[in-house]
mmCIF file of N, CA and C in Angstrom:
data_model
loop_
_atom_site.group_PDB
_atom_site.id
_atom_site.type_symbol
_atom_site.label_atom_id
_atom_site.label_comp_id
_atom_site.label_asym_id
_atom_site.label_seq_id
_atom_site.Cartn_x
_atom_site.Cartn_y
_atom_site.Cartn_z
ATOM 1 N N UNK O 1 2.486 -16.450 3.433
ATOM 2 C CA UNK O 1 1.793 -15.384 2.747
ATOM 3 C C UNK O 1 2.707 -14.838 1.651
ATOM 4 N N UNK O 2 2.406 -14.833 0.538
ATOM 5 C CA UNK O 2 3.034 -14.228 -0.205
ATOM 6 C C UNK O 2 3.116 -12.654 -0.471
ATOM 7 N N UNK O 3 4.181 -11.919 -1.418
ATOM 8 C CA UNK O 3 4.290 -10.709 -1.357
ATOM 9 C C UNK O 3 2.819 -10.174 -1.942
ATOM 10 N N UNK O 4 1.888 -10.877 -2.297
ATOM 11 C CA UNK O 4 1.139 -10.283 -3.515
ATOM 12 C C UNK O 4 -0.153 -10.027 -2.779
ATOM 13 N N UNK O 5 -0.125 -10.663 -1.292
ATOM 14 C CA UNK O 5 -0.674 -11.037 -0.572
ATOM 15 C C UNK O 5 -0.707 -10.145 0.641
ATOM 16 N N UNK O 6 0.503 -9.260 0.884
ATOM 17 C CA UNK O 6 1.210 -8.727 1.947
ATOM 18 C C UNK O 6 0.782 -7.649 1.216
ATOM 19 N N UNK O 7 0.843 -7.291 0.170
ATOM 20 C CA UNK O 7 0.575 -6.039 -1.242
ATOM 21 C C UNK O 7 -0.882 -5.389 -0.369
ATOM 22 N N UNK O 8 -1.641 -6.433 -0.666
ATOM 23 C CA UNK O 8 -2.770 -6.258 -0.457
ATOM 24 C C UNK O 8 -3.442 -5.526 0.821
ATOM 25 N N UNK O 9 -3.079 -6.911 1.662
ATOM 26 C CA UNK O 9 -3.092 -6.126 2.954
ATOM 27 C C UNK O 9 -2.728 -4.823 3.487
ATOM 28 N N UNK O 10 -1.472 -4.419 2.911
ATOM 29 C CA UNK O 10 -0.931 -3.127 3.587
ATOM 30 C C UNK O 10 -1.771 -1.947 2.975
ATOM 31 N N UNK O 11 -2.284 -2.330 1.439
ATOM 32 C CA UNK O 11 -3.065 -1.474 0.663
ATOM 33 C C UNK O 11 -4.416 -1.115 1.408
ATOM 34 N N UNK O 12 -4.867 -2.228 1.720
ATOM 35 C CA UNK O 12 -6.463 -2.022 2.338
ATOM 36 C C UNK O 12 -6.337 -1.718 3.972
ATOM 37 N N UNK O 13 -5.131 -1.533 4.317
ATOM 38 C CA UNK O 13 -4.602 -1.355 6.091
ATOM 39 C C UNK O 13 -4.772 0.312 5.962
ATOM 40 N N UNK O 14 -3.801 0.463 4.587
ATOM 41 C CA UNK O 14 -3.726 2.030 4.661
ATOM 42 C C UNK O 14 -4.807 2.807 4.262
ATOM 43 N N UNK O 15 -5.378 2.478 3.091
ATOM 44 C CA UNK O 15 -6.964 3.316 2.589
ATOM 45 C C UNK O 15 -7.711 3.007 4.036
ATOM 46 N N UNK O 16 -8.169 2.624 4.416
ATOM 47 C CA UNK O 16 -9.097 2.135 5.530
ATOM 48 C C UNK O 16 -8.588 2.957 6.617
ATOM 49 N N UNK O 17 -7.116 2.798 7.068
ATOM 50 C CA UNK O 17 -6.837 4.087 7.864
ATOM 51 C C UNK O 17 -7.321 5.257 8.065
ATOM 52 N N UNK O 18 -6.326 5.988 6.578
ATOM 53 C CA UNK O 18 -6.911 6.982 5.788
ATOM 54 C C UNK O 18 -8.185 7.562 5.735
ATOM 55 N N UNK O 19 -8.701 6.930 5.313
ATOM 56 C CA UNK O 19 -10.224 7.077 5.354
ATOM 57 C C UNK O 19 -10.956 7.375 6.992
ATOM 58 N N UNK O 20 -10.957 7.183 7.741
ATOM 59 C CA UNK O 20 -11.043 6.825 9.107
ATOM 60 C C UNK O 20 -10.275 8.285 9.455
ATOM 61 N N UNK O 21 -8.905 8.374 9.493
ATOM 62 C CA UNK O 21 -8.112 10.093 10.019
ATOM 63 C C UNK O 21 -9.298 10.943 8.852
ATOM 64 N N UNK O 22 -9.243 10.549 7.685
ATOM 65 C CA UNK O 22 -10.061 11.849 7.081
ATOM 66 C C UNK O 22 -11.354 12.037 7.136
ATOM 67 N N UNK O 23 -11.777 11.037 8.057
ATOM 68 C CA UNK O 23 -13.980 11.420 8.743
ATOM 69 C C UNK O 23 -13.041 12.031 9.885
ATOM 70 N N UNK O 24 -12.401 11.836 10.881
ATOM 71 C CA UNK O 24 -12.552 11.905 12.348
ATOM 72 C C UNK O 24 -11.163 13.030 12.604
ATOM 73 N N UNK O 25 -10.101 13.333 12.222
ATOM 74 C CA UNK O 25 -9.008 14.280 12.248
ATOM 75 C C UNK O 25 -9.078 15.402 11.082
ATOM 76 N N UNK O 26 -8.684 15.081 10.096
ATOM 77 C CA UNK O 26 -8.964 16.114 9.185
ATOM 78 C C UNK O 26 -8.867 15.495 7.595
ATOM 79 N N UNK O 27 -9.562 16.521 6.912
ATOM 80 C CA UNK O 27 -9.715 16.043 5.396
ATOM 81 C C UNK O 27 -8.311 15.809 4.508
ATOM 82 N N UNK O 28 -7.303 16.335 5.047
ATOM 83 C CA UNK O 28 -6.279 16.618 4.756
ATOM 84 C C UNK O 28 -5.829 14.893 3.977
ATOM 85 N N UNK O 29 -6.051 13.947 5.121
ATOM 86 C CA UNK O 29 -5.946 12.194 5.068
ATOM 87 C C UNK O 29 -6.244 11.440 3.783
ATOM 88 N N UNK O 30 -7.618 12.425 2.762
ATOM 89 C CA UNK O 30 -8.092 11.678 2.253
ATOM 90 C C UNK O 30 -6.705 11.646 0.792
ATOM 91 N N UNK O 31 -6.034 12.633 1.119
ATOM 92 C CA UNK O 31 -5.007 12.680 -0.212
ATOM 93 C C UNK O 31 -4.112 11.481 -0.349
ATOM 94 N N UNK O 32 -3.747 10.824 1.381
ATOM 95 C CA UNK O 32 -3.217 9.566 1.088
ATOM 96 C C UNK O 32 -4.038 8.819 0.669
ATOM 97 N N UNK O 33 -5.163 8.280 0.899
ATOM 98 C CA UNK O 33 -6.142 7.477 0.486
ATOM 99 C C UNK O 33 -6.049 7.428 -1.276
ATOM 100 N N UNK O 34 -6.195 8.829 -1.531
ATOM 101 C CA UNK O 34 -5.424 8.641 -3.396
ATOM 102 C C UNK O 34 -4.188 8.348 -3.644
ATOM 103 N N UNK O 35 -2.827 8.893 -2.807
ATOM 104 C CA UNK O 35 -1.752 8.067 -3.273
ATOM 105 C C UNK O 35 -1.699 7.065 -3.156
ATOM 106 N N UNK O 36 -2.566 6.387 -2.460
ATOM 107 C CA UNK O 36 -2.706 4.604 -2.636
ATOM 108 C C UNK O 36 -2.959 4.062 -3.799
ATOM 109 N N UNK O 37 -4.439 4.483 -3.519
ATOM 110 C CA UNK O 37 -5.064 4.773 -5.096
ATOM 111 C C UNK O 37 -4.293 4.150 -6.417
ATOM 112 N N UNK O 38 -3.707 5.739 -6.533
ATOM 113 C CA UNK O 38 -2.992 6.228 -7.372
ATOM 114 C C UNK O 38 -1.745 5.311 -7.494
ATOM 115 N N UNK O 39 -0.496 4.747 -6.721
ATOM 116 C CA UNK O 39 0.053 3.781 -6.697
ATOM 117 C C UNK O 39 -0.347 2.239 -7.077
ATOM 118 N N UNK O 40 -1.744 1.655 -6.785
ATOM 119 C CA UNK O 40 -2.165 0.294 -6.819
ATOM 120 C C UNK O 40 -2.272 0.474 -8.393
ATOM 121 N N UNK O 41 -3.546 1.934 -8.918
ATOM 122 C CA UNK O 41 -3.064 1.845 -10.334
ATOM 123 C C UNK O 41 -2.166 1.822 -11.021
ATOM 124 N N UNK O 42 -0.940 2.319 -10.756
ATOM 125 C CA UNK O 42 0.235 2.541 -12.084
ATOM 126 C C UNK O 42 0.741 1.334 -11.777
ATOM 127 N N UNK O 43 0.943 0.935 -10.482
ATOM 128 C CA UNK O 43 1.805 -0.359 -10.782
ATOM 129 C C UNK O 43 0.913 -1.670 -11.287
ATOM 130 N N UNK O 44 -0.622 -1.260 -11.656
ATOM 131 C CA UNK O 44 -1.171 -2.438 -12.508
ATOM 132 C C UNK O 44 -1.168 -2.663 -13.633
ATOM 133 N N UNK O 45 -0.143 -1.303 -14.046
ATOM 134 C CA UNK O 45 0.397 -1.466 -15.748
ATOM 135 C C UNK O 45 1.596 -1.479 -15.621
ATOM 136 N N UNK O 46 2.782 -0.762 -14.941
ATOM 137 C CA UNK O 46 4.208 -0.925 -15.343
ATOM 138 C C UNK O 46 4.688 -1.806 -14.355
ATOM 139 N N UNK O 47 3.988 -2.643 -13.795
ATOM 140 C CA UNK O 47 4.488 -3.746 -12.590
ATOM 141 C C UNK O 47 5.429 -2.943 -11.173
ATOM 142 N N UNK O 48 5.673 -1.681 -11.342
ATOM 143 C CA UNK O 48 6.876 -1.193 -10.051
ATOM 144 C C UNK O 48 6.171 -0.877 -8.792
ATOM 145 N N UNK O 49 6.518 -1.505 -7.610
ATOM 146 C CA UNK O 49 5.986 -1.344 -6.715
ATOM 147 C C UNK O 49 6.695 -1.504 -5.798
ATOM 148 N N UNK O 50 6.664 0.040 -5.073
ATOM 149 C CA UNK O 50 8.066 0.144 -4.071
ATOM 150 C C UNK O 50 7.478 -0.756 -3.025
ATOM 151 N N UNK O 51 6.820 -1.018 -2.357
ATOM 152 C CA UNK O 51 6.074 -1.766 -1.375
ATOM 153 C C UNK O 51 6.767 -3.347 -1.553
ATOM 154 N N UNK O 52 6.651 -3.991 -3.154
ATOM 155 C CA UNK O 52 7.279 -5.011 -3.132
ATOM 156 C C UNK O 52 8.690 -5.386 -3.138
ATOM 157 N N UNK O 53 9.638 -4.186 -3.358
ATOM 158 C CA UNK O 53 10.899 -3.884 -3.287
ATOM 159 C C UNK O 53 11.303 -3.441 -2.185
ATOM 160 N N UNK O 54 10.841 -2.658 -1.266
ATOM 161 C CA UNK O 54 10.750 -3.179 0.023
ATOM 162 C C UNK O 54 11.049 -4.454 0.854
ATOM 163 N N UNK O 55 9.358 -4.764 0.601
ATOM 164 C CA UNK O 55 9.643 -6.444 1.512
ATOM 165 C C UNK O 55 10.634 -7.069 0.854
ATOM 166 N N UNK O 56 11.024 -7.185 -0.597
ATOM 167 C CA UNK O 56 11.983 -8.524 -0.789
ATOM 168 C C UNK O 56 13.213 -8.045 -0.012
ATOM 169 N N UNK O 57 13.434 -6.805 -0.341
ATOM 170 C CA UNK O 57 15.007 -6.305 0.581
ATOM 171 C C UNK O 57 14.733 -6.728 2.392
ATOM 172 N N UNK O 58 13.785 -6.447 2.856
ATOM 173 C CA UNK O 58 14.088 -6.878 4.147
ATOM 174 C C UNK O 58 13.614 -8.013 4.624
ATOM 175 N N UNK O 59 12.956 -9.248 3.585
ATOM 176 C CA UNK O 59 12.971 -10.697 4.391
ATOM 177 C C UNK O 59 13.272 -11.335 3.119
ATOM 178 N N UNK O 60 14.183 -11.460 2.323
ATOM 179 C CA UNK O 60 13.931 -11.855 0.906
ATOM 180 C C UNK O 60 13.897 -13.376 0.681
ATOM 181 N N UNK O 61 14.526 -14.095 1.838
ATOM 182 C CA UNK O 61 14.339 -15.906 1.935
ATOM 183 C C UNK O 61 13.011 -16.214 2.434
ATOM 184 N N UNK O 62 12.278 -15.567 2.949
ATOM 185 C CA UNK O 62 11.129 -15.676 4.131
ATOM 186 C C UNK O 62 9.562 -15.820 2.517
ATOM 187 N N UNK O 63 9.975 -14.750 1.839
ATOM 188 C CA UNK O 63 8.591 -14.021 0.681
ATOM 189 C C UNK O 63 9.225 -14.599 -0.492
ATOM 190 N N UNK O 64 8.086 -15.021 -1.302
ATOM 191 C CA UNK O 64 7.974 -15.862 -2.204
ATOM 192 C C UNK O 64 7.378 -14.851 -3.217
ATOM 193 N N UNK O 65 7.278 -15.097 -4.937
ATOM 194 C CA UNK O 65 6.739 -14.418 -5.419
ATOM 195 C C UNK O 65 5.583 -15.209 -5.581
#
């Protein structure tokens, strides 16, 4: 699986969460649901994405770009 791939997943793991605590715990949830958001957009223009700087630091032979 690649990182771009792993990107993804963790993106749609967390909105979907999110979403889910903010019907059933409190509304409070839905603000992560925008810093996701809000993260998937900026890094679809300036490429930085702590998520992918992350994974390469902790399996960096394992993830491929």
């Amino acid at each position: 699986m690649t990182i771009e791939n792993k990107i993804r997943a963790f993106a749609g793991t967390f909105v979907l969460a999110s979403l889910a605590l903010g019907w059933w715990v409190h509304p409070g949830f839905f603000l992560f649901t925008a810093f996701v958001g809000l993260n998937l957009f900026q890094s679809s223009f300036t490429g930085f994405c702590p998520l992918e700087m992350l994974l390469r630091r902790l399996a960096p032979k394992k993830l491929t770009a």
